[in-house]
GROMACS .gro file of C-alpha atoms in nm:
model
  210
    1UNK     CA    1   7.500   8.969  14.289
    2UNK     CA    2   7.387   9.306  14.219
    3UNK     CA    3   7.638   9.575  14.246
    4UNK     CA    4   7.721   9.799  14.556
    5UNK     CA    5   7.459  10.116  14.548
    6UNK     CA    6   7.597  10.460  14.484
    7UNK     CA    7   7.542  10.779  14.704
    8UNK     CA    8   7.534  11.089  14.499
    9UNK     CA    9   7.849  11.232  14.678
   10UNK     CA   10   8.012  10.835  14.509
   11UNK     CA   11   7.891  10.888  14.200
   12UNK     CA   12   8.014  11.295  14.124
   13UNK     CA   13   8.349  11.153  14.304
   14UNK     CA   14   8.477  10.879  14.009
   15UNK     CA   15   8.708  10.962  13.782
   16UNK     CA   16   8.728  10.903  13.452
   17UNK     CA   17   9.011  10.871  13.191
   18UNK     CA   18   8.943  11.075  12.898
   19UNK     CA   19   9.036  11.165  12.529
   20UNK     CA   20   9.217  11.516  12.534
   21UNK     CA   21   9.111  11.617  12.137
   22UNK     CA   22   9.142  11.955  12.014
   23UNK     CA   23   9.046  12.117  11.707
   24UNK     CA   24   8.735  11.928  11.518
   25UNK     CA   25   8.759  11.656  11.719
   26UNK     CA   26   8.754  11.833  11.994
   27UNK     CA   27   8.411  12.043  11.841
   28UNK     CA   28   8.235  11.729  11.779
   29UNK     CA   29   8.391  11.478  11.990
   30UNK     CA   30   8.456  11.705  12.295
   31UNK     CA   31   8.642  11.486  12.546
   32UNK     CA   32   8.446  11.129  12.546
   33UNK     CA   33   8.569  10.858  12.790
   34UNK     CA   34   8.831  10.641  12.658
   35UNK     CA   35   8.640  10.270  12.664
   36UNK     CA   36   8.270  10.194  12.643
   37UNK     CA   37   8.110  10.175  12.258
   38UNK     CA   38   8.132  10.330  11.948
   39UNK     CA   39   7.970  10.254  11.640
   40UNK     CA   40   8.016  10.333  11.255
   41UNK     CA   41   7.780  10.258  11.020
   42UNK     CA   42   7.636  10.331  10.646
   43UNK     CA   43   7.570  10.184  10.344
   44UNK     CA   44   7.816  10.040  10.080
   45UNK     CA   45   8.065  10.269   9.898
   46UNK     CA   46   7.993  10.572  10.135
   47UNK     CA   47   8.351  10.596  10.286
   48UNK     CA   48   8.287  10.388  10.609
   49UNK     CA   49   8.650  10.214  10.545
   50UNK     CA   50   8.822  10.568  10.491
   51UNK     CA   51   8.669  10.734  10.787
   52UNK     CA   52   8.722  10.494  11.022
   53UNK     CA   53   9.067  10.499  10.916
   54UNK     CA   54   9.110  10.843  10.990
   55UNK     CA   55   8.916  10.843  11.289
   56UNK     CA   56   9.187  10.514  11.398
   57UNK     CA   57   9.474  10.725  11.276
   58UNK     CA   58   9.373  11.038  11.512
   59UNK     CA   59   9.338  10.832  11.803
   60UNK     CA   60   9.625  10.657  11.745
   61UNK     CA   61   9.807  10.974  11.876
   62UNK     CA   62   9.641  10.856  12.203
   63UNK     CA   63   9.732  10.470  12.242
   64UNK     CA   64   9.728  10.159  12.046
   65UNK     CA   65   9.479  10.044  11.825
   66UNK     CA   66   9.401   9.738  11.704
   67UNK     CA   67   9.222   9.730  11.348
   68UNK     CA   68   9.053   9.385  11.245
   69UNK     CA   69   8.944   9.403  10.913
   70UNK     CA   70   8.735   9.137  10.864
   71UNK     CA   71   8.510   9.171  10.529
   72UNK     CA   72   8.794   9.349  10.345
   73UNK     CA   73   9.103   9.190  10.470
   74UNK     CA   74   9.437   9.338  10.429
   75UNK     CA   75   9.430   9.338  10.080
   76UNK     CA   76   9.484   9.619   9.764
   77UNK     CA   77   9.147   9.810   9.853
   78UNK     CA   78   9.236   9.843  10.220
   79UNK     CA   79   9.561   9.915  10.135
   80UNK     CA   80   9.426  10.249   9.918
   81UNK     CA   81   9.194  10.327  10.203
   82UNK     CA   82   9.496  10.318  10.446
   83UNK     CA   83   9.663  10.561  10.177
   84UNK     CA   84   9.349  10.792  10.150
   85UNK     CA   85   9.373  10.844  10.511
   86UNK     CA   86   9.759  10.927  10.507
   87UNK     CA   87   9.848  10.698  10.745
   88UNK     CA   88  10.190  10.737  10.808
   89UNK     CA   89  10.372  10.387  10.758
   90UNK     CA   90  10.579  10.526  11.062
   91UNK     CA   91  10.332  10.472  11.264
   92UNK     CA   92  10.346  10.192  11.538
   93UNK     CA   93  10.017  10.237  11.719
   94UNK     CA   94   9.816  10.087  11.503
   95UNK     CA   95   9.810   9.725  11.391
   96UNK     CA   96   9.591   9.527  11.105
   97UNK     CA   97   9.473   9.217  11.140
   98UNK     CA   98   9.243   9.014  10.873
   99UNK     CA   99   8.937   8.847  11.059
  100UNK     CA  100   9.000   8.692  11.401
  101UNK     CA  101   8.704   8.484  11.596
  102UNK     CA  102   8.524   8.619  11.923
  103UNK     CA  103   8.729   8.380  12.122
  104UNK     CA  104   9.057   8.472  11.941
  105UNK     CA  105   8.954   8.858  12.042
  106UNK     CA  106   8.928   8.794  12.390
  107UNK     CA  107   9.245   8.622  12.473
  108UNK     CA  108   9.436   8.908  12.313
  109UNK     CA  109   9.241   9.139  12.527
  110UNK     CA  110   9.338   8.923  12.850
  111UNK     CA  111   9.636   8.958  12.754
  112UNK     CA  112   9.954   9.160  12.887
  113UNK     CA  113   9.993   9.449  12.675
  114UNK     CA  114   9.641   9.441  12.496
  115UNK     CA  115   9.544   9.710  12.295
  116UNK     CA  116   9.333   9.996  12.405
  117UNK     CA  117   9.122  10.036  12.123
  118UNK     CA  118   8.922   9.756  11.937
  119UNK     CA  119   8.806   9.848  11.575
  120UNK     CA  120   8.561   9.533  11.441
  121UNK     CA  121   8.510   9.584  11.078
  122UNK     CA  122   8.261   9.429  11.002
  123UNK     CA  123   8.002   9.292  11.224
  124UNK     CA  124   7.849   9.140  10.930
  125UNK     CA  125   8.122   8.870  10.955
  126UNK     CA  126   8.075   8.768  11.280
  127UNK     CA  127   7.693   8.760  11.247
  128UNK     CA  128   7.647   8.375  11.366
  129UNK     CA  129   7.913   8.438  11.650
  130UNK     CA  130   7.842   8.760  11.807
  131UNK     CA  131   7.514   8.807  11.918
  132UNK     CA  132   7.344   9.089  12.058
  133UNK     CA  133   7.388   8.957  12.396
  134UNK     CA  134   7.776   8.874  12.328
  135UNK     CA  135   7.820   9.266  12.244
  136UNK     CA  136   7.645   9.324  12.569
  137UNK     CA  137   7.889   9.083  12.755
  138UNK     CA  138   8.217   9.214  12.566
  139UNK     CA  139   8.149   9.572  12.711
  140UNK     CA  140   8.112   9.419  13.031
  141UNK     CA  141   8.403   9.162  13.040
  142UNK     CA  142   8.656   9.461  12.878
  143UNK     CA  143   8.541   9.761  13.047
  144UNK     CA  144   8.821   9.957  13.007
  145UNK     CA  145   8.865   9.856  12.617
  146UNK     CA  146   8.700  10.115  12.352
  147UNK     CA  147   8.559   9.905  12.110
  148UNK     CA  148   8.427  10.082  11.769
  149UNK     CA  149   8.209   9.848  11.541
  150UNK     CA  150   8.141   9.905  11.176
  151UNK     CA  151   7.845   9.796  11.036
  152UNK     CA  152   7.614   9.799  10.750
  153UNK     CA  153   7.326   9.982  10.695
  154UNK     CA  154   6.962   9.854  10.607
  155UNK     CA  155   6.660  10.021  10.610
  156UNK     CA  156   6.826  10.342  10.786
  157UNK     CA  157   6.953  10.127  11.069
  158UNK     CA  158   7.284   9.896  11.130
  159UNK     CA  159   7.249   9.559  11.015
  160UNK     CA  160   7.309   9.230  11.206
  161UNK     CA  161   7.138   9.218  11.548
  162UNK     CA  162   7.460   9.283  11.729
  163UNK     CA  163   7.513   9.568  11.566
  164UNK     CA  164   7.137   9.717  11.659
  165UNK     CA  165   7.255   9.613  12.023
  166UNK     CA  166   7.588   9.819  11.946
  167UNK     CA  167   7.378  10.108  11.887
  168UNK     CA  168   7.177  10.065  12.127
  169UNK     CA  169   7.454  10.105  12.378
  170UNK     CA  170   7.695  10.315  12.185
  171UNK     CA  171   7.855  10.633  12.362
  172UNK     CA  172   7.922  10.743  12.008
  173UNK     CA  173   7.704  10.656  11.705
  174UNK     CA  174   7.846  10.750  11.364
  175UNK     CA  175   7.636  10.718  11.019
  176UNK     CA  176   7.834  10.727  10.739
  177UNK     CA  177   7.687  10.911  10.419
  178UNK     CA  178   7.826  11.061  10.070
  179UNK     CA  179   8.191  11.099  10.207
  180UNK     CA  180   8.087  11.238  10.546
  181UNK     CA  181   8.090  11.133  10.904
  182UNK     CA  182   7.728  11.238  11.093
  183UNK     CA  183   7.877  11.260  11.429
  184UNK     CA  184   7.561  11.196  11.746
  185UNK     CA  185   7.531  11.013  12.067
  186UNK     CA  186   7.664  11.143  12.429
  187UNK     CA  187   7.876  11.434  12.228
  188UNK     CA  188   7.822  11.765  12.112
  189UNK     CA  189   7.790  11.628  11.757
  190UNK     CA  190   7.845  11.746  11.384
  191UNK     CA  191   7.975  11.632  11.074
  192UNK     CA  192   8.335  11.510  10.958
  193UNK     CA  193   8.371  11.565  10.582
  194UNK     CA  194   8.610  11.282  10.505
  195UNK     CA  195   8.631  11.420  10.116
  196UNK     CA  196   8.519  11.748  10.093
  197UNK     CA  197   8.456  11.777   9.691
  198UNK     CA  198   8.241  11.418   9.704
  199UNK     CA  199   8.065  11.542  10.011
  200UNK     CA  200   7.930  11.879   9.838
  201UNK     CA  201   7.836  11.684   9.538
  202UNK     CA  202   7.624  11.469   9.727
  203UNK     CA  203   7.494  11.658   9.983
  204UNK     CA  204   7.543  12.013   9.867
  205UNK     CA  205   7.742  12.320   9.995
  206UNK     CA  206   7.547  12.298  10.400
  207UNK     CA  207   7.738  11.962  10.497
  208UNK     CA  208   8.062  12.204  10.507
  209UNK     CA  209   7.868  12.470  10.694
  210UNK     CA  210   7.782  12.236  10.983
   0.00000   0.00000   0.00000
């Protein structure tokens, strides 16, 4: 059954819960709803582990956030990433898991206490179980939950068909490049260096001017 139509007056009267960033964030981010899609992509060795990590560590100031790394696990090379991105081991708002099924991620999320944020990394992994229609139906089952999928990148575009789907219907989109974070979708946009001396080397001295 379709759902009930909207007047104009309904639809300028819902409220909305909403990241309060500041700072860079805040430039690039500006206040973005806090569920819906977000998706991180790039090719191999670019620093898509490290700046999601730092992007999970500032919005872990925010709520919980659950991290399931599931090409990399939790082992030694995660572990460095985790340390690149100064995570403090402090914090509390952000647990790892190694790779958990579809099925496995719902019943947490229908769960009491289930975490606000969602980071899948990488859809690669789940590429016979989550389908571009099962991304579709995940946004709609959860939609309070902020998901953020990580994918790869071929031929200039995320790879796996869920992960084209992701982007399709991502608030956020996020390519990840030479140590830098290209920031576009429904927010002002820009870049986040994630190592500034790697980034000018492989993009030059504009990527710090943006």
């Amino acid at each position: 059954m379709a759902g009930r139509a909207l007047t104009v007056q309904n639809l300028y009267s819902k409220k909305y819960k909403t990241y309060e960033f500041t700072g860079i964030f805040k430039e690039i981010f500006g206040n973005p709803s806090t569920s819906g899609i977000w998706i991180i992509y790039g090719k191999d060795k670019n620093g898509k582990t490290w700046g999601t990590l730092l992007i999970v560590d500032y919005l872990s100031q925010f709520t919980k956030v659950w991290y399931i790394s599931a090409e990399e696990g939790t082992d030694m090379e995660f572990q460095a990433a985790a340390k690149r991105a100064n995570i403090d081991p402090k914090n509390r708002n952000i647990h790892f898991s190694e790779y958990v099924s579809i099925e496995d991620i719902k019943a947490r999320l229908n769960a009491r206490k289930a975490p606000k944020v969602v980071v899948i990394d990488n859809l690669s992994m789940y590429k016979g179980e989550l389908t571009s229609d099962g991304v579709k139906q995940l946004k709609l089952e959860f939609p309070k939950t902020h998901f953020i999928m990580v994918a790869h990148e071929e031929r200039g575009q995320p790879y796996t068909a869920a992960a084209v789907m992701a982007k399709k219907l991502a608030k956020v989109i996020i390519r990840v490049q030479g140590l830098a974070l290209m920031v576009g979708g429904r927010v002002p946009g820009g870049n986040v260096i994630i190592d500034e001396k790697k980034a000018v080397l492989y993009h030059g001295t504009d990527i710090t001017k943006n």
